[in-house]
Structure formats: structure tokens, C-alpha cells
mmCIF file of C-alpha atoms in Angstrom:
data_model
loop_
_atom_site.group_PDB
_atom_site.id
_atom_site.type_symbol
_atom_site.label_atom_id
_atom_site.label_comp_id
_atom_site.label_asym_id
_atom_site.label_seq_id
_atom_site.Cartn_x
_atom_site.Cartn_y
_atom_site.Cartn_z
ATOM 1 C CA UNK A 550 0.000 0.000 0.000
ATOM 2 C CA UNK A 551 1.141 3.080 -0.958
ATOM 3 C CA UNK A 552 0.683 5.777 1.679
ATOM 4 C CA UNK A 553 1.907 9.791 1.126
ATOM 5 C CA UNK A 554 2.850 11.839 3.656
ATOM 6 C CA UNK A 555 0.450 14.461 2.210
ATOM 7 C CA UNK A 556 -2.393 12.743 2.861
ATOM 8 C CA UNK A 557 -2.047 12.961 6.735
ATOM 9 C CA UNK A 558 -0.297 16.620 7.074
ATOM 10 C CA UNK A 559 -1.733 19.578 5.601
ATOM 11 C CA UNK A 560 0.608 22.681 5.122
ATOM 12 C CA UNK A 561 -1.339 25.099 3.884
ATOM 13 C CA UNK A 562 -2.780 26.843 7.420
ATOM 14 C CA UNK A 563 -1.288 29.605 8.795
ATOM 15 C CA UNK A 564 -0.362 27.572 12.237
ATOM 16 C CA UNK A 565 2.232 24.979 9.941
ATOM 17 C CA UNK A 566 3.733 27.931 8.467
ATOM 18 C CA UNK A 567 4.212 29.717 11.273
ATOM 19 C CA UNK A 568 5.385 26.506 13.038
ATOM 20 C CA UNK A 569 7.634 25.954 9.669
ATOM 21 C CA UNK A 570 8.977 29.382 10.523
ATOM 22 C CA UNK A 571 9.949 29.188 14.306
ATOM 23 C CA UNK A 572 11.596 26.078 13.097
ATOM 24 C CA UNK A 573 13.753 27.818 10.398
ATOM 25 C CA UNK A 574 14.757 30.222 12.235
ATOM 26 C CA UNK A 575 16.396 28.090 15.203
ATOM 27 C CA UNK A 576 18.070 25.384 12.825
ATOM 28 C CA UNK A 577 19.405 28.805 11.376
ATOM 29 C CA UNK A 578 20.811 28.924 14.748
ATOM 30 C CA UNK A 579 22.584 26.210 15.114
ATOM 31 C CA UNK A 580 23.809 26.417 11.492
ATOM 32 C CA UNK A 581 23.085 27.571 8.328
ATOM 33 C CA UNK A 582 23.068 24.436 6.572
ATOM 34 C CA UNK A 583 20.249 23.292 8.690
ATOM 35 C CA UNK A 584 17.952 26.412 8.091
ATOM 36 C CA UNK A 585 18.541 25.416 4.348
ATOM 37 C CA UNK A 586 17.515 22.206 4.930
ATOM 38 C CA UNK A 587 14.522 22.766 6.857
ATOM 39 C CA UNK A 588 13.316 25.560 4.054
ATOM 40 C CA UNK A 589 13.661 22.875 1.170
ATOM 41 C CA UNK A 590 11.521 20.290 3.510
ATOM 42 C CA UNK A 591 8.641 22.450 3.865
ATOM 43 C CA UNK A 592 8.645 23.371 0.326
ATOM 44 C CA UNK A 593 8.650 20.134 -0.960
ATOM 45 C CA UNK A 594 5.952 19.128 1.740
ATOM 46 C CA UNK A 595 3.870 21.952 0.452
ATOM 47 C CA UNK A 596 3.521 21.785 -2.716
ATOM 48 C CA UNK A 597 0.283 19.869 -3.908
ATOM 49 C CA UNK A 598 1.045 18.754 -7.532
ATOM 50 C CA UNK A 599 -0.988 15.250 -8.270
ATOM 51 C CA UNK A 600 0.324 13.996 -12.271
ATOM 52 C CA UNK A 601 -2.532 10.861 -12.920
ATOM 53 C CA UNK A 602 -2.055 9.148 -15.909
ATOM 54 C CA UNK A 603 -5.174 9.067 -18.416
ATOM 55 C CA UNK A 604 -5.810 6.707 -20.859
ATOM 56 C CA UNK A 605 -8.151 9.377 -22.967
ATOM 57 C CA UNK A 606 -4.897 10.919 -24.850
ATOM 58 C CA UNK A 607 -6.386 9.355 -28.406
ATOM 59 C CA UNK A 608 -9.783 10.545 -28.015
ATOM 60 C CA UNK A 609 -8.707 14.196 -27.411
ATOM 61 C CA UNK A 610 -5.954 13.844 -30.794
ATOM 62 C CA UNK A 611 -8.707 12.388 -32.636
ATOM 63 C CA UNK A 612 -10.977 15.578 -31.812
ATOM 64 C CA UNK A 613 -8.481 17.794 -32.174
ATOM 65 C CA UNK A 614 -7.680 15.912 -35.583
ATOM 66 C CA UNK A 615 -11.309 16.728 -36.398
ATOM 67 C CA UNK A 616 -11.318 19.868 -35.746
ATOM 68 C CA UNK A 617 -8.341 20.267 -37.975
ATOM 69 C CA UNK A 618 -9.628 19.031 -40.828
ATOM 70 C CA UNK A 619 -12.888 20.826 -40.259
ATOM 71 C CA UNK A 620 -11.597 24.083 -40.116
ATOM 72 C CA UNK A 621 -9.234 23.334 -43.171
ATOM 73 C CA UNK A 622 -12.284 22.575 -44.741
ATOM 74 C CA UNK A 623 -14.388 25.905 -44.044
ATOM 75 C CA UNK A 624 -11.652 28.035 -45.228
ATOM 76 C CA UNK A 625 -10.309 26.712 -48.204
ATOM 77 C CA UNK A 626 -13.486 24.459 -49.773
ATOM 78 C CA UNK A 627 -16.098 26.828 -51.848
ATOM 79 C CA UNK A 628 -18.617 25.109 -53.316
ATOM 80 C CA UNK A 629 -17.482 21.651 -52.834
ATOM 81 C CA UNK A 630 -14.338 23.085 -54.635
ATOM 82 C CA UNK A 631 -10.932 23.228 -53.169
ATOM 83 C CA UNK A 632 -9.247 26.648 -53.639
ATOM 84 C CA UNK A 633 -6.463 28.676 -52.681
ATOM 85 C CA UNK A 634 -5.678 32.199 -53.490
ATOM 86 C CA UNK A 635 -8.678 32.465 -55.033
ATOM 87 C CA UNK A 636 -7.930 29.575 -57.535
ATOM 88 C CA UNK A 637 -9.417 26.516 -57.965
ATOM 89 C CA UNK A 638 -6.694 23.592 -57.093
ATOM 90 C CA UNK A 639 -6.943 20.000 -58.329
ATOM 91 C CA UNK A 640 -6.061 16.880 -56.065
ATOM 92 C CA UNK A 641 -2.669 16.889 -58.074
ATOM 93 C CA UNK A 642 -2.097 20.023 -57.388
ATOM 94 C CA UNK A 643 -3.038 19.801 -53.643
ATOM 95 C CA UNK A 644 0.725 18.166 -52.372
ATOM 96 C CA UNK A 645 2.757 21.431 -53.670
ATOM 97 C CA UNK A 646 -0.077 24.163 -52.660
ATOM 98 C CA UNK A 647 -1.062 22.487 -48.962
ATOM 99 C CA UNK A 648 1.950 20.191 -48.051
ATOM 100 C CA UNK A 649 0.919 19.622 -44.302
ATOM 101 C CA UNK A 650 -1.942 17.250 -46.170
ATOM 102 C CA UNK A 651 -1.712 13.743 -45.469
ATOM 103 C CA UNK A 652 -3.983 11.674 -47.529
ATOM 104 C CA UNK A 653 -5.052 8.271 -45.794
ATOM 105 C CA UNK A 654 -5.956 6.861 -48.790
ATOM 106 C CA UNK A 655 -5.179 7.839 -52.533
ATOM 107 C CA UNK A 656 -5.015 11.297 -53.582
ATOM 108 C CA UNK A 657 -8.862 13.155 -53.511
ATOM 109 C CA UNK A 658 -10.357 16.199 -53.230
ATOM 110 C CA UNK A 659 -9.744 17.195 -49.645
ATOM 111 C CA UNK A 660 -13.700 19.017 -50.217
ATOM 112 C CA UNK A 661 -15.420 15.439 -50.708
ATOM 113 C CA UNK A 662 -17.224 14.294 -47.627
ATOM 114 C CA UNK A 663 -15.152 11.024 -48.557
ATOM 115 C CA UNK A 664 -11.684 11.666 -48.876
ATOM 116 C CA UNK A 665 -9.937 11.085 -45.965
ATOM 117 C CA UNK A 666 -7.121 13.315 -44.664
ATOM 118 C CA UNK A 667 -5.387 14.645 -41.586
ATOM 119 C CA UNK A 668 -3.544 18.019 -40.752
ATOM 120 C CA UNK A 669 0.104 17.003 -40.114
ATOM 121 C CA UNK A 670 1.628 20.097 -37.259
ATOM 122 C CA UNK A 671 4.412 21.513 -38.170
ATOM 123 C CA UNK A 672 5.841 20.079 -35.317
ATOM 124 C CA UNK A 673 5.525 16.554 -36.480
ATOM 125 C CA UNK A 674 6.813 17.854 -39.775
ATOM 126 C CA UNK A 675 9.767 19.099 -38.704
ATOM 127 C CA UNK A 676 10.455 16.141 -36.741
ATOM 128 C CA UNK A 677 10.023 13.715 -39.677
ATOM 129 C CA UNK A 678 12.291 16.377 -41.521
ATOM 130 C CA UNK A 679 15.206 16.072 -38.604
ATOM 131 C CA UNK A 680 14.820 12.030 -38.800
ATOM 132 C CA UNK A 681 15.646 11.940 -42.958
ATOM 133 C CA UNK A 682 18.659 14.493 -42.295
ATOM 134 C CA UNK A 683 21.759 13.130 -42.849
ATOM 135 C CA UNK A 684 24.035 12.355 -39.621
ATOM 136 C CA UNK A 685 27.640 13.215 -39.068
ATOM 137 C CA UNK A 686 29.607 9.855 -39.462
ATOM 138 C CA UNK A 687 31.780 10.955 -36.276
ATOM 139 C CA UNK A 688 28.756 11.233 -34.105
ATOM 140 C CA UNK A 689 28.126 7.357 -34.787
ATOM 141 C CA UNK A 690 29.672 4.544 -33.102
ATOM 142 C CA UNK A 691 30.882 2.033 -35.292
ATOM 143 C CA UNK A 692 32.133 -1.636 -34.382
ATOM 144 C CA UNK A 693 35.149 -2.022 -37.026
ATOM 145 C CA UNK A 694 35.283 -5.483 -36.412
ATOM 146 C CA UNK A 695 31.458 -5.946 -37.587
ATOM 147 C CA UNK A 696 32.421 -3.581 -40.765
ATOM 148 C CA UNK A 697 35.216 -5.239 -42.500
ATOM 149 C CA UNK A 698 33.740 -9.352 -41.546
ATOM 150 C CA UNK A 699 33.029 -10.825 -44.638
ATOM 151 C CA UNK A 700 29.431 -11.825 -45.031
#
């Protein structure tokens, strides 16, 4: 069983803070080191910070996913036509004019209620873009027994 010492003192009345004071002030006393000490314990006693782990992280990326390609949708689709600049684009056309377009399917016109596409972030973009780049040989172990065996 996993018990926190939280759960049984509460820091946050004026009485423990005082008390937390008084405290400080005679390990101070005795030595500074000790004062120190005593400050760092009641901070870390105090603070209430509670991290729970949720298993709901894919339903809230899939609505924000949604929400994405909604948006996309009511700004750049006019008439079930997709444009951009005030020009009509065609789904061959749609890789070089919207590039953070990723088709789950075959190409299609991101405006049909059935084509299926996601917003890539230009987060994940960039980190797809850092993974292709090349790497600096030096920076790479390399077991030069493994390299020259014959296979």
C-alpha cells in the first residue's frame, strides 16, 4: 500500500507555516546548513502537484484531428471546390499548394465528404524532416570489427 505523507499533514494553514517558521529560524541557529535544509523540507511538503495518468490521450488527438480538418475545410473548400488564393486547385495540385496534407488513402479532393485526410503540425513535420537528415559519421559509433567481416 502506498501511503503519502500528504495525505495525513496539511501545510497550507497559517499555524504549519508559522510553526515551519519558528523552526527555520532556530536550525538557522545552530547552522546555516540546517535552516537550508529545513526551508527545502517544507517546500517540498507543500507543494500539492498530483500527475494521474489518463488513458483518454487518443480521443482528445482524434478531436483535435477533427477539428483540424474541419476548419481546413471551411476556409479553403467553396462550393465543394478546393481553392487557394482564389484559384481553384486540383487533387494533383493539392501536395505542392497544402503540403501539411496527409492523404489516408489515394489522392482526392480534400472538399469530398469522402476523402480522408489529416492536418500534419508543423511540429511533427519538422520532426520527420530532422529524422531523414543526414548524420555526421563521427557522431556514430561504429564496431570495425562488424564492418570489415566478410558476409
Amino acid at each position: 500500500m502506498y501511503i503519502r505523507m500528504m495525505e495525513y499533514f496539511k501545510f497550507d494553514g497559517l499555524l504549519a507555516k508559522f510553526v515551519f517558521l519558528i523552526l527555520a529560524i532556530v536550525a538557522v541557529h545552530y547552522h546555516i546548513v540546517f535552516g537550508v535544509i529545513v526551508i527545502l523540507i517544507f517546500i517540498s511538503l507543500s507543494q500539492n502537484v498530483i500527475e494521474g495518468m489518463e488513458g483518454n490521450m487518443n480521443e482528445n488527438e482524434d478531436s483535435s484531428k477533427d477539428s483540424n480538418v474541419q476548419s481546413f475545410k471551411t476556409t479553403n473548400c467553396v462550393n465543394g471546390k478546393l481553392m487557394k488564393d482564389n484559384k481553384e486547385i486540383t487533387p494533383q495540385q493539392v501536395k505542392e499548394s497544402f503540403p501539411n496534407i496527409k492523404f489516408t488513402g489515394d489522392t482526392c479532393n480534400p472538399c469530398d465528404e469522402d476523402c480522408k485526410f489529416e492536418i500534419i503540425s508543423s511540429e511533427e513535420q519538422i520532426t520527420t524532416e530532422e529524422n531523414l537528415r543526414a548524420m555526421d559519421s563521427n557522431e556514430v559509433n561504429v564496431d570495425r570489427t562488424q564492418s570489415i567481416k566478410k558476409k
